[in-house]
Short mmCIF file of C-alpha atoms in Angstrom, two decimals:
data_model
loop_
_atom_site.label_atom_id
_atom_site.label_comp_id
_atom_site.label_asym_id
_atom_site.label_seq_id
_atom_site.Cartn_x
_atom_site.Cartn_y
_atom_site.Cartn_z
CA MET E 1 -2.80 -54.59 4.97
CA VAL E 2 -3.36 -52.59 8.18
CA PRO E 3 -1.09 -53.78 11.03
CA GLN E 4 -2.98 -55.04 14.05
CA ARG E 5 -2.46 -56.20 17.55
CA THR E 6 -3.18 -59.86 18.09
CA ASP E 7 -5.17 -59.16 21.24
CA CYS E 8 -7.76 -56.83 19.77
CA GLY E 9 -9.55 -55.76 16.62
CA PRO E 10 -10.30 -57.31 13.23
CA LYS E 11 -7.75 -57.62 10.45
CA THR E 12 -9.28 -54.92 8.30
CA ALA E 13 -10.94 -51.57 8.89
CA PRO E 14 -13.94 -51.50 6.55
CA ALA E 15 -15.28 -48.08 7.48
CA PRO E 16 -17.28 -46.45 4.68
CA ARG E 17 -15.69 -42.99 4.54
CA TRP E 18 -13.19 -40.59 6.06
CA ARG E 19 -14.38 -38.63 9.06
CA TRP E 20 -13.29 -37.45 12.47
CA HIS E 21 -15.43 -38.36 15.44
CA ARG E 22 -15.14 -38.31 19.20
CA GLY E 23 -13.72 -41.42 20.83
CA CYS E 24 -15.21 -43.36 23.73
CA LYS E 25 -14.85 -41.95 27.23
CA SER E 26 -12.28 -44.53 28.24
CA GLN E 27 -10.03 -43.48 25.39
CA ARG E 28 -10.67 -39.73 25.71
CA GLY E 29 -9.34 -39.47 22.20
CA TYR E 30 -10.51 -39.14 18.65
CA GLN E 31 -10.85 -41.81 16.00
CA TRP E 32 -10.14 -41.76 12.31
CA ARG E 33 -12.32 -43.98 10.14
CA PHE E 34 -10.39 -45.16 7.14
CA PRO E 35 -10.56 -47.49 4.12
CA GLN E 36 -8.94 -50.84 4.70
CA GLU E 37 -6.42 -50.11 1.95
CA LEU E 38 -4.68 -47.42 4.02
CA GLN E 39 -1.39 -48.61 5.45
CA VAL E 40 -0.44 -47.10 8.80
CA PRO E 41 2.89 -48.60 9.92
CA HIS E 42 2.90 -47.40 13.49
CA ARG E 43 2.83 -49.56 16.59
CA SER E 44 1.06 -47.04 18.77
CA LEU E 45 -2.08 -47.37 16.67
CA HIS E 46 -4.59 -49.99 17.67
CA LEU E 47 -7.98 -51.11 16.41
CA ARG E 48 -11.23 -51.09 18.31
CA ARG E 49 -12.72 -54.53 18.30
CA ASP E 50 -16.23 -53.47 17.28
CA GLU E 51 -15.53 -51.00 14.45
CA GLY E 52 -11.97 -51.43 13.24
CA VAL E 53 -11.16 -47.81 14.02
CA LEU E 54 -7.66 -46.49 14.56
CA THR E 55 -7.25 -44.58 17.82
CA VAL E 56 -4.47 -42.57 19.38
CA PRO E 57 -4.45 -40.07 22.23
CA PRO E 58 -5.04 -36.46 21.18
CA LEU E 59 -1.85 -34.44 21.38
CA ARG E 60 -2.68 -31.11 19.79
CA ALA E 61 -5.42 -29.16 18.08
CA VAL E 62 -5.86 -28.32 14.43
CA ARG E 63 -8.43 -26.27 12.56
CA VAL E 64 -11.09 -28.25 10.71
CA TRP E 65 -13.46 -26.89 8.06
CA THR E 66 -17.04 -28.10 8.23
CA PRO E 67 -18.90 -27.24 5.03
CA PHE E 68 -22.38 -26.58 6.42
CA LEU E 69 -21.31 -24.78 9.61
CA PHE E 70 -19.42 -22.21 7.52
CA PHE E 71 -16.71 -21.60 10.08
CA ALA E 72 -13.49 -23.28 11.10
CA MET E 73 -13.41 -24.80 14.57
CA ASN E 74 -10.56 -25.86 16.83
CA THR E 75 -10.94 -29.62 17.13
CA ARG E 76 -8.86 -32.10 19.03
CA VAL E 77 -7.56 -34.76 16.68
CA GLU E 78 -4.94 -37.48 16.84
CA MET E 79 -1.45 -36.27 16.14
CA ASN E 80 1.93 -37.66 17.02
CA ASP E 81 5.41 -36.32 16.60
CA ASN E 82 6.61 -39.64 15.26
CA SER E 83 7.58 -39.17 11.62
CA SER E 84 6.01 -42.42 10.46
CA LEU E 85 2.64 -41.43 11.90
CA LYS E 86 2.88 -38.00 10.29
CA ALA E 87 3.54 -39.64 6.96
CA ALA E 88 0.71 -42.11 7.42
CA LEU E 89 -1.85 -39.45 8.22
CA SER E 90 -0.58 -36.70 5.95
CA ARG E 91 -3.04 -35.06 3.59
CA ARG E 92 -1.30 -36.57 0.60
CA THR E 93 -1.45 -40.08 2.06
CA VAL E 94 -5.11 -39.65 2.94
CA LEU E 95 -5.98 -38.54 -0.60
CA LYS E 96 -3.99 -41.36 -2.16
CA ALA E 97 -5.58 -43.95 0.06
CA THR E 98 -9.08 -42.62 -0.57
CA ALA E 99 -8.45 -42.56 -4.30
CA ALA E 100 -7.43 -46.20 -4.15
CA ALA E 101 -10.58 -47.05 -2.24
CA ALA E 102 -12.73 -45.20 -4.79
CA ALA E 103 -11.00 -46.69 -7.82
CA GLY E 104 -13.37 -49.63 -7.91
CA ALA E 105 -16.47 -47.51 -7.49
CA GLY E 106 -16.62 -46.72 -11.20
CA GLY E 107 -17.73 -43.46 -12.78
CA MET E 108 -16.65 -41.23 -9.96
CA VAL E 109 -15.35 -37.85 -11.07
CA PRO E 110 -11.61 -37.39 -10.45
CA GLY E 111 -11.03 -35.13 -7.46
CA LEU E 112 -14.08 -36.32 -5.52
CA GLN E 113 -12.40 -39.18 -3.75
CA SER E 114 -12.56 -37.62 -0.30
CA ALA E 115 -15.63 -36.45 1.58
CA VAL E 116 -15.86 -32.77 2.39
CA TRP E 117 -17.93 -32.88 5.53
CA ALA E 118 -16.70 -33.49 9.04
CA GLN E 119 -18.85 -35.25 11.59
CA GLY E 120 -20.63 -32.91 13.93
CA SER E 121 -23.83 -30.88 13.79
CA ASP E 122 -23.57 -30.71 9.99
CA LYS E 123 -23.56 -34.47 9.48
CA PRO E 124 -26.47 -35.62 7.25
CA GLU E 125 -29.13 -37.11 9.51
CA LYS E 126 -30.27 -39.51 6.79
CA GLU E 127 -27.50 -40.81 4.55
CA GLU E 128 -29.49 -42.73 1.94
CA VAL E 129 -31.94 -40.52 0.06
CA ARG E 130 -34.52 -41.91 -2.36
CA ILE E 131 -35.20 -39.34 -5.08
CA GLY E 132 -38.00 -40.06 -7.54
CA PHE E 133 -37.75 -39.00 -11.16
CA ILE E 134 -39.80 -39.15 -14.34
CA PRO E 135 -38.03 -40.24 -17.57
CA LEU E 136 -37.24 -36.77 -18.92
CA THR E 137 -33.96 -35.15 -19.91
CA ASP E 138 -34.21 -32.69 -17.04
CA CYS E 139 -33.82 -35.47 -14.46
CA ALA E 140 -30.14 -35.46 -15.45
CA SER E 141 -28.66 -33.48 -12.56
CA VAL E 142 -30.17 -35.85 -10.00
CA VAL E 143 -28.97 -38.90 -11.94
CA MET E 144 -25.48 -37.56 -12.55
CA ALA E 145 -25.07 -36.52 -8.91
CA SER E 146 -25.43 -40.20 -8.11
CA VAL E 147 -23.55 -41.67 -11.07
CA LEU E 148 -20.53 -39.38 -10.72
CA GLY E 149 -20.31 -39.55 -6.94
CA PHE E 150 -21.07 -35.93 -6.07
CA ASP E 151 -23.46 -37.24 -3.43
CA ARG E 152 -20.71 -39.15 -1.63
CA LYS E 153 -18.66 -35.97 -1.44
CA TYR E 154 -21.34 -34.54 0.84
CA GLY E 155 -21.90 -37.67 2.90
CA VAL E 156 -25.12 -38.94 1.33
CA LYS E 157 -26.12 -41.63 -1.10
CA ILE E 158 -28.70 -40.59 -3.70
CA VAL E 159 -30.86 -43.46 -4.92
CA PRO E 160 -32.63 -42.34 -8.14
CA THR E 161 -36.02 -44.04 -8.34
CA LYS E 162 -37.79 -44.20 -11.70
CA GLU E 163 -41.51 -43.40 -11.50
CA ALA E 164 -44.32 -43.86 -14.01
CA SER E 165 -46.34 -40.66 -13.57
CA TRP E 166 -46.41 -37.35 -11.76
CA ALA E 167 -49.45 -38.52 -9.81
CA GLY E 168 -47.33 -41.40 -8.57
CA VAL E 169 -44.55 -39.02 -7.59
CA ARG E 170 -47.06 -36.89 -5.68
CA ASP E 171 -48.48 -39.84 -3.79
CA LYS E 172 -45.07 -41.27 -2.86
CA LEU E 173 -43.79 -37.91 -1.66
CA VAL E 174 -46.87 -37.42 0.51
CA ASN E 175 -46.79 -40.89 2.06
CA GLY E 176 -43.02 -40.92 2.54
CA GLU E 177 -42.05 -43.65 0.06
CA LEU E 178 -39.86 -41.05 -1.61
CA ASP E 179 -37.66 -38.64 0.32
CA MET E 180 -37.40 -36.11 -2.51
CA ALA E 181 -38.25 -35.89 -6.19
CA HIS E 182 -37.41 -34.33 -9.52
CA VAL E 183 -40.80 -32.73 -9.74
CA LEU E 184 -43.01 -30.17 -11.48
CA TYR E 185 -42.97 -26.75 -9.87
CA GLY E 186 -46.74 -26.40 -9.94
CA LEU E 187 -47.24 -29.89 -8.48
CA ILE E 188 -45.48 -28.86 -5.27
CA TYR E 189 -47.62 -25.75 -4.95
CA GLY E 190 -50.79 -27.66 -5.84
CA VAL E 191 -50.21 -30.22 -3.09
CA HIS E 192 -49.34 -27.46 -0.62
CA LEU E 193 -52.76 -25.88 -1.28
CA GLY E 194 -54.65 -29.17 -1.57
CA VAL E 195 -55.29 -28.83 -5.32
CA SER E 196 -55.25 -31.99 -7.50
CA GLY E 197 -54.53 -34.28 -4.58
CA PRO E 198 -54.13 -34.47 -0.82
CA LYS E 199 -53.10 -31.33 1.05
CA LYS E 200 -49.68 -31.43 2.70
CA ASP E 201 -47.10 -28.79 3.48
CA MET E 202 -44.39 -29.00 0.83
CA ALA E 203 -40.94 -27.58 0.14
CA VAL E 204 -38.97 -26.51 -2.94
CA LEU E 205 -35.25 -27.00 -2.29
CA MET E 206 -33.83 -25.75 -5.59
CA SER E 207 -34.47 -25.37 -9.30
CA LEU E 208 -33.12 -28.19 -11.48
CA ASN E 209 -33.36 -26.57 -14.90
CA ASN E 210 -34.61 -23.74 -17.07
CA ASN E 211 -36.16 -24.17 -20.54
CA GLY E 212 -36.17 -27.34 -22.62
CA GLN E 213 -39.88 -28.19 -22.94
CA ALA E 214 -42.08 -27.81 -26.03
CA ILE E 215 -45.55 -28.09 -27.50
CA THR E 216 -45.99 -30.69 -30.22
CA LEU E 217 -48.84 -30.72 -32.73
CA SER E 218 -49.79 -33.84 -34.65
CA LYS E 219 -48.53 -34.26 -38.20
CA LYS E 220 -52.15 -34.48 -39.30
CA LEU E 221 -52.85 -31.00 -37.92
CA ALA E 222 -49.64 -29.68 -39.46
CA ASP E 223 -50.70 -31.04 -42.85
CA LYS E 224 -53.81 -28.88 -42.54
CA GLY E 225 -51.69 -25.79 -41.87
CA ALA E 226 -51.54 -25.72 -38.06
CA VAL E 227 -47.86 -25.12 -37.36
CA ASP E 228 -47.98 -22.39 -34.70
CA GLY E 229 -50.49 -20.68 -32.40
CA ALA E 230 -52.05 -18.35 -34.96
CA SER E 231 -52.44 -21.00 -37.65
CA LEU E 232 -53.80 -23.50 -35.12
CA ALA E 233 -56.51 -21.00 -34.14
CA LYS E 234 -57.47 -20.60 -37.81
CA VAL E 235 -57.65 -24.35 -38.39
CA MET E 236 -59.75 -24.87 -35.26
CA ALA E 237 -62.12 -22.07 -36.29
CA ALA E 238 -62.49 -23.42 -39.81
CA ASP E 239 -62.87 -27.09 -38.87
CA ARG E 240 -65.21 -27.29 -35.90
CA ARG E 241 -64.72 -30.51 -33.94
CA ASP E 242 -63.45 -31.65 -30.58
CA TYR E 243 -59.74 -30.94 -30.24
CA THR E 244 -57.77 -32.76 -27.57
CA PHE E 245 -54.54 -31.55 -26.02
CA ALA E 246 -52.50 -33.31 -23.36
CA GLN E 247 -50.46 -32.08 -20.42
CA THR E 248 -48.71 -34.11 -17.73
CA PHE E 249 -50.32 -32.93 -14.46
CA PRO E 250 -53.21 -30.49 -13.85
CA THR E 251 -51.24 -27.95 -11.79
CA GLY E 252 -47.85 -28.64 -13.38
CA THR E 253 -45.55 -26.67 -15.62
CA HIS E 254 -46.58 -28.40 -18.86
CA ALA E 255 -50.22 -27.61 -18.24
CA MET E 256 -49.38 -23.95 -17.59
CA TRP E 257 -47.18 -23.61 -20.71
CA LEU E 258 -49.87 -25.26 -22.84
CA TYR E 259 -52.68 -23.07 -21.46
CA TYR E 260 -50.65 -19.87 -21.67
CA TRP E 261 -49.63 -20.54 -25.27
CA LEU E 262 -53.14 -21.47 -26.41
CA ALA E 263 -54.56 -18.38 -24.69
CA SER E 264 -51.96 -16.14 -26.35
CA ALA E 265 -53.43 -17.32 -29.67
CA GLY E 266 -56.99 -16.63 -28.49
CA ILE E 267 -57.82 -20.27 -27.72
CA ASN E 268 -59.44 -20.97 -24.36
CA PRO E 269 -58.16 -24.40 -23.30
CA PHE E 270 -61.25 -25.07 -21.19
CA LYS E 271 -63.90 -23.81 -23.63
CA ASP E 272 -62.44 -24.42 -27.08
CA ALA E 273 -60.68 -27.73 -26.47
CA LYS E 274 -60.53 -30.83 -24.33
CA VAL E 275 -57.52 -31.22 -22.04
CA ILE E 276 -56.33 -34.60 -20.78
CA THR E 277 -53.51 -35.75 -18.51
CA VAL E 278 -50.95 -38.22 -19.87
CA PRO E 279 -47.62 -39.29 -18.29
CA PRO E 280 -44.60 -37.97 -20.26
CA PRO E 281 -43.27 -41.31 -21.60
CA GLN E 282 -46.72 -42.14 -23.00
CA MET E 283 -47.20 -38.96 -25.03
CA VAL E 284 -45.71 -40.19 -28.30
CA ALA E 285 -47.57 -43.51 -28.23
CA ASN E 286 -50.90 -41.76 -27.58
CA MET E 287 -50.36 -39.31 -30.42
CA ARG E 288 -49.41 -42.18 -32.72
CA VAL E 289 -52.82 -43.83 -32.22
CA GLY E 290 -54.71 -40.54 -32.59
CA ASN E 291 -55.70 -39.90 -28.98
CA MET E 292 -54.63 -36.26 -29.10
CA ASP E 293 -54.02 -33.36 -31.44
CA GLY E 294 -51.19 -31.90 -29.45
CA PHE E 295 -49.29 -32.13 -26.20
CA CYS E 296 -46.90 -30.24 -23.97
CA VAL E 297 -44.09 -32.21 -22.38
CA GLY E 298 -40.39 -32.10 -21.62
CA GLU E 299 -37.67 -33.50 -23.80
CA PRO E 300 -36.84 -35.92 -25.25
CA TRP E 301 -40.47 -36.69 -26.17
CA ASN E 302 -41.03 -33.69 -28.46
CA HIS E 303 -37.95 -34.56 -30.49
CA ARG E 304 -38.95 -38.24 -30.37
CA ALA E 305 -42.28 -37.35 -32.04
CA ILE E 306 -40.36 -35.69 -34.88
CA MET E 307 -38.01 -38.66 -35.24
CA ASP E 308 -41.02 -40.99 -35.42
CA GLY E 309 -42.73 -38.78 -38.02
CA ILE E 310 -45.92 -38.22 -36.04
CA GLY E 311 -45.57 -34.65 -34.78
CA ILE E 312 -44.00 -31.22 -35.23
CA THR E 313 -42.73 -28.68 -32.71
CA ALA E 314 -45.06 -25.68 -32.75
CA VAL E 315 -43.29 -23.73 -30.00
CA THR E 316 -40.62 -24.27 -27.38
CA SER E 317 -41.25 -23.39 -23.75
CA GLN E 318 -38.39 -20.90 -23.83
CA GLU E 319 -40.32 -19.01 -26.52
CA VAL E 320 -43.24 -18.83 -24.10
CA TRP E 321 -40.98 -17.63 -21.27
CA LYS E 322 -37.23 -17.25 -21.73
CA ASP E 323 -35.33 -18.94 -18.89
CA HIS E 324 -38.54 -20.06 -17.25
CA PRO E 325 -38.47 -22.17 -14.08
CA GLU E 326 -39.11 -25.85 -14.75
CA LYS E 327 -38.39 -28.92 -12.61
CA LYS E 328 -37.61 -28.56 -8.92
CA LEU E 329 -35.99 -30.67 -6.29
CA GLY E 330 -39.02 -31.03 -4.06
CA THR E 331 -39.87 -32.68 -0.77
CA THR E 332 -42.25 -32.30 2.15
CA ALA E 333 -41.92 -29.65 4.84
CA ASP E 334 -41.76 -32.49 7.39
CA PHE E 335 -38.67 -33.91 5.71
CA VAL E 336 -36.93 -30.52 5.78
CA ARG E 337 -37.67 -30.10 9.49
CA LYS E 338 -36.46 -33.60 10.33
CA TYR E 339 -33.42 -33.78 8.02
CA PRO E 340 -32.10 -30.25 7.31
CA ASN E 341 -28.46 -31.36 6.97
CA THR E 342 -29.47 -34.07 4.53
CA CYS E 343 -31.34 -31.48 2.47
CA ARG E 344 -28.30 -29.20 2.39
CA ALA E 345 -26.05 -32.09 1.38
CA VAL E 346 -28.31 -33.17 -1.48
CA ILE E 347 -28.72 -29.60 -2.74
CA ALA E 348 -24.94 -29.14 -2.77
CA ALA E 349 -24.41 -32.46 -4.58
CA VAL E 350 -27.00 -31.67 -7.24
CA LEU E 351 -25.53 -28.18 -7.67
CA GLU E 352 -22.16 -29.72 -8.45
CA ALA E 353 -23.74 -32.14 -10.91
CA SER E 354 -25.58 -29.24 -12.57
CA LYS E 355 -22.34 -27.32 -12.89
CA TRP E 356 -20.62 -30.38 -14.36
CA ILE E 357 -23.33 -30.87 -17.01
CA ASP E 358 -23.19 -27.27 -18.20
CA ALA E 359 -19.38 -27.15 -18.16
CA GLY E 360 -18.95 -28.24 -21.77
CA LEU E 361 -19.93 -30.21 -24.84
CA GLN E 362 -18.32 -33.49 -23.80
CA ASN E 363 -20.03 -33.46 -20.43
CA LYS E 364 -23.42 -32.92 -22.03
CA LEU E 365 -22.83 -35.75 -24.48
CA LYS E 366 -21.75 -38.01 -21.62
CA MET E 367 -24.86 -37.02 -19.71
CA ALA E 368 -27.08 -37.79 -22.72
CA GLU E 369 -25.47 -41.19 -23.09
CA THR E 370 -26.00 -41.94 -19.41
CA VAL E 371 -29.63 -40.87 -19.01
CA ALA E 372 -30.70 -42.50 -22.29
CA ALA E 373 -30.19 -45.90 -20.67
CA LYS E 374 -33.12 -48.19 -19.91
CA SER E 375 -32.84 -47.56 -16.19
CA TYR E 376 -33.46 -43.85 -16.73
CA ILE E 377 -35.21 -42.45 -19.84
CA ASN E 378 -35.06 -45.56 -22.04
CA THR E 379 -34.66 -43.96 -25.46
CA SER E 380 -31.97 -43.53 -28.09
CA VAL E 381 -29.11 -41.16 -27.37
CA ASP E 382 -29.84 -39.15 -30.53
CA ALA E 383 -33.28 -38.29 -29.15
CA ILE E 384 -31.53 -36.40 -26.34
CA ASN E 385 -28.16 -35.14 -27.53
CA GLN E 386 -29.37 -32.65 -30.15
CA ARG E 387 -31.70 -30.38 -28.21
CA ILE E 388 -29.52 -30.51 -25.11
CA LEU E 389 -26.93 -28.70 -27.25
CA GLY E 390 -29.50 -26.26 -28.65
CA ARG E 391 -29.75 -27.93 -32.07
CA TYR E 392 -33.42 -27.75 -32.93
CA GLN E 393 -35.62 -28.74 -35.85
CA ASN E 394 -39.39 -28.41 -36.07
CA GLY E 395 -40.16 -31.47 -38.18
CA LEU E 396 -41.05 -29.37 -41.21
CA GLY E 397 -37.56 -28.67 -42.51
CA LYS E 398 -36.71 -25.72 -40.28
CA THR E 399 -33.55 -25.99 -38.18
CA TRP E 400 -31.96 -23.52 -35.80
CA ASP E 401 -29.47 -23.16 -32.98
CA ASP E 402 -31.27 -22.05 -29.85
CA PRO E 403 -29.08 -20.27 -27.26
CA ASN E 404 -31.92 -20.64 -24.74
CA HIS E 405 -31.90 -24.42 -24.71
CA MET E 406 -32.24 -26.48 -21.53
CA LYS E 407 -29.79 -25.29 -18.88
CA PHE E 408 -28.94 -26.91 -15.58
CA PHE E 409 -26.57 -24.36 -14.03
CA ASN E 410 -25.72 -21.29 -16.15
CA ASP E 411 -23.24 -19.97 -13.57
CA GLY E 412 -25.76 -20.62 -10.80
CA ALA E 413 -28.56 -18.52 -12.30
CA VAL E 414 -30.72 -21.60 -12.91
CA ASN E 415 -30.88 -23.07 -9.45
CA PHE E 416 -32.03 -20.30 -7.11
CA PRO E 417 -35.68 -20.82 -5.98
CA TYR E 418 -37.01 -17.32 -6.68
CA LEU E 419 -40.14 -16.47 -4.74
CA SER E 420 -41.65 -14.75 -7.79
CA ASP E 421 -41.39 -17.96 -9.81
CA GLY E 422 -43.49 -19.88 -7.31
CA MET E 423 -45.97 -17.02 -7.09
CA TRP E 424 -46.41 -17.08 -10.88
CA PHE E 425 -47.76 -20.61 -10.78
CA LEU E 426 -50.28 -19.58 -8.16
CA THR E 427 -51.48 -16.75 -10.44
CA GLN E 428 -52.06 -19.25 -13.23
CA HIS E 429 -53.85 -21.66 -10.92
CA LYS E 430 -56.19 -18.80 -10.05
CA ARG E 431 -56.51 -17.78 -13.71
CA TRP E 432 -57.66 -21.25 -14.74
CA GLY E 433 -59.98 -21.85 -11.81
CA LEU E 434 -57.81 -24.41 -10.05
CA ILE E 435 -58.04 -22.29 -6.90
CA LYS E 436 -61.14 -20.21 -6.24
CA GLU E 437 -59.77 -17.34 -4.15
CA HIS E 438 -56.60 -15.33 -4.22
CA PRO E 439 -54.12 -16.80 -1.76
CA ASP E 440 -51.51 -14.78 0.08
CA TYR E 441 -49.11 -15.24 -2.82
CA LEU E 442 -45.94 -14.06 -1.14
CA ALA E 443 -46.62 -15.84 2.14
CA VAL E 444 -47.18 -19.17 0.39
CA ALA E 445 -43.99 -18.78 -1.64
CA ARG E 446 -42.02 -18.03 1.52
CA GLN E 447 -43.43 -21.13 3.16
CA VAL E 448 -42.59 -23.41 0.23
CA ASN E 449 -39.31 -22.10 -1.25
CA GLN E 450 -36.42 -22.87 1.09
CA ILE E 451 -34.30 -19.80 0.37
CA ASP E 452 -32.07 -19.94 3.46
CA LEU E 453 -31.42 -23.66 3.13
CA TYR E 454 -30.47 -23.18 -0.51
CA LYS E 455 -28.07 -20.33 0.28
CA GLU E 456 -26.26 -22.44 2.88
CA ALA E 457 -25.88 -25.36 0.48
CA ALA E 458 -24.77 -23.04 -2.33
CA ALA E 459 -22.08 -21.61 -0.07
CA ALA E 460 -20.81 -25.13 0.62
CA ALA E 461 -20.70 -25.84 -3.11
CA LYS E 462 -19.14 -22.43 -3.82
CA VAL E 463 -22.04 -21.33 -6.01
CA SER E 464 -23.04 -17.66 -6.17
CA VAL E 465 -26.60 -16.62 -5.35
CA PRO E 466 -28.59 -13.60 -6.55
CA THR E 467 -29.14 -10.67 -4.24
CA GLN E 468 -32.89 -10.50 -4.89
CA VAL E 469 -35.57 -13.15 -4.30
CA MET E 470 -37.81 -11.73 -7.07
CA ARG E 471 -37.14 -11.41 -10.79
CA SER E 472 -38.89 -9.86 -13.78
CA SER E 473 -39.75 -11.55 -17.08
CA LYS E 474 -41.72 -10.82 -20.25
CA LEU E 475 -43.75 -13.73 -21.61
CA ILE E 476 -44.86 -14.59 -25.15
CA ASP E 477 -47.91 -12.30 -25.01
CA GLY E 478 -45.80 -9.29 -24.03
CA VAL E 479 -47.11 -9.19 -20.46
CA VAL E 480 -44.46 -8.58 -17.81
CA TRP E 481 -44.42 -10.60 -14.60
CA ASP E 482 -42.47 -9.18 -11.67
CA GLY E 483 -44.39 -10.45 -8.65
CA LYS E 484 -45.37 -6.98 -7.43
CA ASP E 485 -49.16 -7.29 -7.71
CA PRO E 486 -50.02 -10.97 -8.24
CA ALA E 487 -53.78 -10.63 -7.72
CA LYS E 488 -54.05 -7.89 -10.36
CA TYR E 489 -51.84 -9.91 -12.69
CA ALA E 490 -53.98 -13.05 -12.29
CA ASP E 491 -57.22 -11.16 -12.90
CA GLY E 492 -55.87 -9.15 -15.83
CA PHE E 493 -55.91 -11.83 -18.53
CA LYS E 494 -58.58 -11.65 -21.20
CA VAL E 495 -58.63 -15.42 -21.75
CA LYS E 496 -59.31 -17.21 -18.46
CA VAL E 497 -61.85 -19.34 -16.64
CA GLY E 498 -64.89 -17.61 -15.18
#
């Protein structure tokens, strides 16, 4: 128990975390918030009646590291030459006491028992952050940042909020019910331009993953010989009828992968087929009752269709575009302006979770076990833990190990919000008639993608960043995208709308 004076203060000091902060004017000192388990056997310490905070007069200065200021600052803190006080407030004692306080928290990664930020201008303005997610494997970094306590390391509490559809995520981001979201790249850009919903200035904070999506064709189509793009085109040409394909949001990534893949096989998704929007968790059920011939969605629903015997994997998204951008940590521009420190803290926490997931086999299996739970994806672990390791099958007897499976970190290469990636989605929106005129591609990407904010958070998390904000890629049709002439690129496709 913490010793106390009988004339002031409560018996315990239930402060939520370690941090230095300036004392009241009458004290002209500094205060150290501490868990009630810490024992400080020194008579000169006393407790403030209102907060249960230990205070002592400042005697000398030390250097304190603040993670989002990126410099050390001379700060007056409590010190005392008395040996018992030195022992009580030594780094080792602090770590031991914090570890004891965290022991009951459950699931927290060893080594994260003490917060890394110091109160000051870098303190998160909003400590509890509601982050929406859709039940997909690639929500894992957001979930694990909360489950493993990476968020607490940076002074925030992530509250993962399960949502039913991307339209619901859009609406709750716009009206402020959600602070941030695990969200489709193209959804953020669509809302920013007022496409497929209300117009509001939006922000991409970081990339959550590369790869890991797929296009599933129904078993009935596969039985007729449609097992890839070329054979699907032949079946559709030979058997004229209405073909229905599903994506998850009109401006989203799944729609763009589906359209790009169909077009690469000579199929115009808007002339030769009917396209519908279906939330990811409902894809398998809708295919089971015959509502669609194929769909594009994230895992685990493509593998689930194989397990249930109703579909086959025709192509993976990484075959369409190796290391393509996928889900983002997105929010509104208003939220970034109002809570920049909170944004940096969440980015850093999710970066650490991403790094943890990609660190090894056991971490990935633990992640799969965690996100499979009812509160997250609500499926069996074996629907997740194969493809997350790159172990693929197509439902027709073919199996392979894919080195380009879903990645969350990849030494930091995954998470940087490249401007060229955002611009690519705008080119596809123009290609398919979702926007009528060419926007200022680069200017829009600079408005949306928070490059500087990401770099600051990455520095705090000790994650390297690329030197260039553009990158070059070759897609499934052999066309190279490098962001240099987006209008020419958008107009150069043979298969398009208009």
